[in-house]
XYZ file of C-alpha atoms in Angstrom:
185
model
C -60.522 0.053 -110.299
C -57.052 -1.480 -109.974
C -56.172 -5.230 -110.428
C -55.460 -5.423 -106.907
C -57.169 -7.947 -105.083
C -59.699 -6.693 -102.214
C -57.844 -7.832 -98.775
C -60.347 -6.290 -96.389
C -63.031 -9.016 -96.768
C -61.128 -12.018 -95.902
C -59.522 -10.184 -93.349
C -62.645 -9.705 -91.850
C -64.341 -13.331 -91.760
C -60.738 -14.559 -90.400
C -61.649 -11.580 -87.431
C -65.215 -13.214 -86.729
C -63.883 -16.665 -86.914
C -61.491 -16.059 -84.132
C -63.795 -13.890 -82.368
C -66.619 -16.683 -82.850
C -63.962 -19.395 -81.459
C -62.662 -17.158 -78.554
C -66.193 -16.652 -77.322
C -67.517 -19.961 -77.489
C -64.009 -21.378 -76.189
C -64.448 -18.897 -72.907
C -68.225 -19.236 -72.299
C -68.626 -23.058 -72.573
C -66.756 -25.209 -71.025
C -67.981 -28.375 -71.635
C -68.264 -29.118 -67.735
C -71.506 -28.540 -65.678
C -71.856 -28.694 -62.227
C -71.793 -31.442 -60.693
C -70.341 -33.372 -63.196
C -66.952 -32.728 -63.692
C -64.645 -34.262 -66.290
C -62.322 -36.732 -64.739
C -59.481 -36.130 -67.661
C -59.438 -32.504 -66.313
C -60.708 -32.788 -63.129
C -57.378 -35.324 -62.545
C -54.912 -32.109 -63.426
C -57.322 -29.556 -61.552
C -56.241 -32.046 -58.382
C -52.916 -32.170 -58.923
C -52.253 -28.615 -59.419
C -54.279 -27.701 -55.886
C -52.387 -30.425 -54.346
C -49.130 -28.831 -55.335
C -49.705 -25.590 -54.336
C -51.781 -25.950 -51.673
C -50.547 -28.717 -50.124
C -47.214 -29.191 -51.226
C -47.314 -32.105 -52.773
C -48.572 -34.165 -56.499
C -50.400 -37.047 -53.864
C -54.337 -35.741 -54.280
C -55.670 -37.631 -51.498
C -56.973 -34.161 -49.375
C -58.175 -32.432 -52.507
C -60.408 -35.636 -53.753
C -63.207 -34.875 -50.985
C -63.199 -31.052 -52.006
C -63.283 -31.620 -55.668
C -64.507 -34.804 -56.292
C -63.909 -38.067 -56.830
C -63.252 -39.925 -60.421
C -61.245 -42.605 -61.577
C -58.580 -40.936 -63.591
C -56.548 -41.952 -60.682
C -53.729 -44.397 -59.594
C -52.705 -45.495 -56.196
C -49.171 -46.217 -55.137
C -47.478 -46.664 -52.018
C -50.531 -46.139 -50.389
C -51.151 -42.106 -51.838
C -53.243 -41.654 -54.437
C -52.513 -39.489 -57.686
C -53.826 -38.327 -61.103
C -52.601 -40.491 -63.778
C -52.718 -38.289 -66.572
C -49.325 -36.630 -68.187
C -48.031 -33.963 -66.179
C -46.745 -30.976 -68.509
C -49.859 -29.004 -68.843
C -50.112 -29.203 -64.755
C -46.559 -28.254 -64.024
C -47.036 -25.258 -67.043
C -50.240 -24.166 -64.540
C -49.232 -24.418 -60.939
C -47.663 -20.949 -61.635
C -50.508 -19.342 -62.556
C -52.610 -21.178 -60.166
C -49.805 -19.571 -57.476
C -50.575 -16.393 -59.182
C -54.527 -16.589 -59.465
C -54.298 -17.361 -55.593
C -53.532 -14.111 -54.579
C -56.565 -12.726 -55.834
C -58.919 -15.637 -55.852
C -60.340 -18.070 -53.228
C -58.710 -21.446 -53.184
C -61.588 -23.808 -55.120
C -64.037 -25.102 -53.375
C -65.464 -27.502 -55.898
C -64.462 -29.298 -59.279
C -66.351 -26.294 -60.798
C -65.027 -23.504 -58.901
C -64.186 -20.268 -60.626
C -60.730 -20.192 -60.174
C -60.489 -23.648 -62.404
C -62.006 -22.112 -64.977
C -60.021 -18.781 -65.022
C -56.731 -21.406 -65.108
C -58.065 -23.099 -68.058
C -58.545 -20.292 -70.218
C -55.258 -18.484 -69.447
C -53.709 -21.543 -70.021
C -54.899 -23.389 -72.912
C -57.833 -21.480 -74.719
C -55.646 -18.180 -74.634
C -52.854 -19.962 -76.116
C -55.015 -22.315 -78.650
C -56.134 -18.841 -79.968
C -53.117 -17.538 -80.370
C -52.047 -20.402 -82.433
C -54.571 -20.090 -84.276
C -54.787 -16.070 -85.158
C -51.131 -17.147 -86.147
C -52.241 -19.833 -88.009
C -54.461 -17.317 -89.791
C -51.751 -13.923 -90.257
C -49.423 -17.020 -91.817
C -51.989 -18.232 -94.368
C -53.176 -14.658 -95.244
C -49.277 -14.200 -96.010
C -49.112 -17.305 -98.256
C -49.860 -17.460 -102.004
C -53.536 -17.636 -101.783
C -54.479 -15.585 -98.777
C -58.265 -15.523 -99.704
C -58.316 -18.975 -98.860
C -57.348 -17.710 -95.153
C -60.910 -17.588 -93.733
C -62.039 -20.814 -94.725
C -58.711 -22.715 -93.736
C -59.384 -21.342 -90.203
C -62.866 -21.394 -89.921
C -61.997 -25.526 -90.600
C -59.502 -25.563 -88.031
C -60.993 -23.961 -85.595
C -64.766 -25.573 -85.750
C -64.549 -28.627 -88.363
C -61.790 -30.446 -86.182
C -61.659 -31.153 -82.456
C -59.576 -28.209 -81.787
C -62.362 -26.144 -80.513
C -63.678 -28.853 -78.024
C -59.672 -29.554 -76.802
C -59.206 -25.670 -76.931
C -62.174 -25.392 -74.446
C -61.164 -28.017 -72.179
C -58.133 -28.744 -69.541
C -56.245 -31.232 -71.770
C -53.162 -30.863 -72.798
C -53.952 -31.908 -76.651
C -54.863 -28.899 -77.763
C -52.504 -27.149 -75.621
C -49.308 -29.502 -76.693
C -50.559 -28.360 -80.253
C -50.665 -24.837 -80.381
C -46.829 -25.167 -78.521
C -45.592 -26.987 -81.160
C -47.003 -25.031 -84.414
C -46.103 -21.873 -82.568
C -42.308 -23.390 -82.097
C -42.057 -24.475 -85.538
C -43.834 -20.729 -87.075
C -41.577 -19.108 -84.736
C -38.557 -21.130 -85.901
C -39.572 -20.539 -89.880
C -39.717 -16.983 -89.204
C -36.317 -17.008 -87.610
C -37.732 -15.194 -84.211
């Protein structure tokens, strides 16, 4: 036996952590038909209305979605009142998701769902596997496992990871720009 600590194990829990916050990130959603969130439901609007209509006003996609009042009216148009980056960081991959997909005809349609996870679940994981390969790098990397498993289910990252807000989303952008920055990429 050598003095070398065993690496495999911790390794291993930080796998099945992010495999256990992957899964339940892309199989529940935290919306059920027919009640749709109005926080996400507002950007789900404003994205169809921009591509499909060519404009942010969501007065023509409000009857096909549904109606909520994370809203505001002005000069007679009516549009989502929530902040805009995570929508204008989606309408490209909405554009993109359109070629294959069917334009949606609900608040829960499949093509909503598909844009939520490529969006901010995939990128919520990846800030947190990074989270994990940094800590497993640091001075105590058995620690690793645990630190994750607290991020990713003891906080509300998981629920915000799972959802179309842009807390989560705005999070894992700015730890990955500061990890990237620290490791000089």
């Amino acid at each position: 036996m050598s003095g070398a600590p065993d690496r495999t194990r911790p390794r291993a829990a930080v796998r099945w952590t992010l495999g256990a916050f992957a899964a339940i990130s892309i199989l529940f959603s935290g919306a059920f038909p027919p009640y749709g969130n109005p926080n996400e439901l507002s950007r789900y609007e404003t994205i169809v209305a921009a591509w499909e209509h060519r404009t942010f006003a969501i007065d023509a996609v409000v009857p096909v979605l549904g109606d909520h009042e994370d809203k505001s009216v002005s000069g007679g148009k009516t549009y989502s009142n929530k902040a805009p980056g995570l929508t204008f960081a989606a309408i490209p991959l909405y554009a993109l998701l359109r070629i294959v997909l069917p334009s949606p005809s609900n608040g829960a349609a499949p093509i909503l769902w598909v844009l939520r996870v490529l969006t901010v679940t995939l990128l919520c994981a990846v800030a947190l596997a990074r989270l994990a390969r940094r800590l497993a790098a640091g001075p105590a990397p058995e620690a690793a496992p645990l630190v994750v498993a607290a991020v990713a289910f003891g906080t509300p990252y998981l629920f915000f990871a799972r959802s179309f807000f842009s807390h989560a989303w705005t999070a894992a952008l700015l730890f990955l720009s500061w990890d990237a920055i620290v490791a000089g990429e």
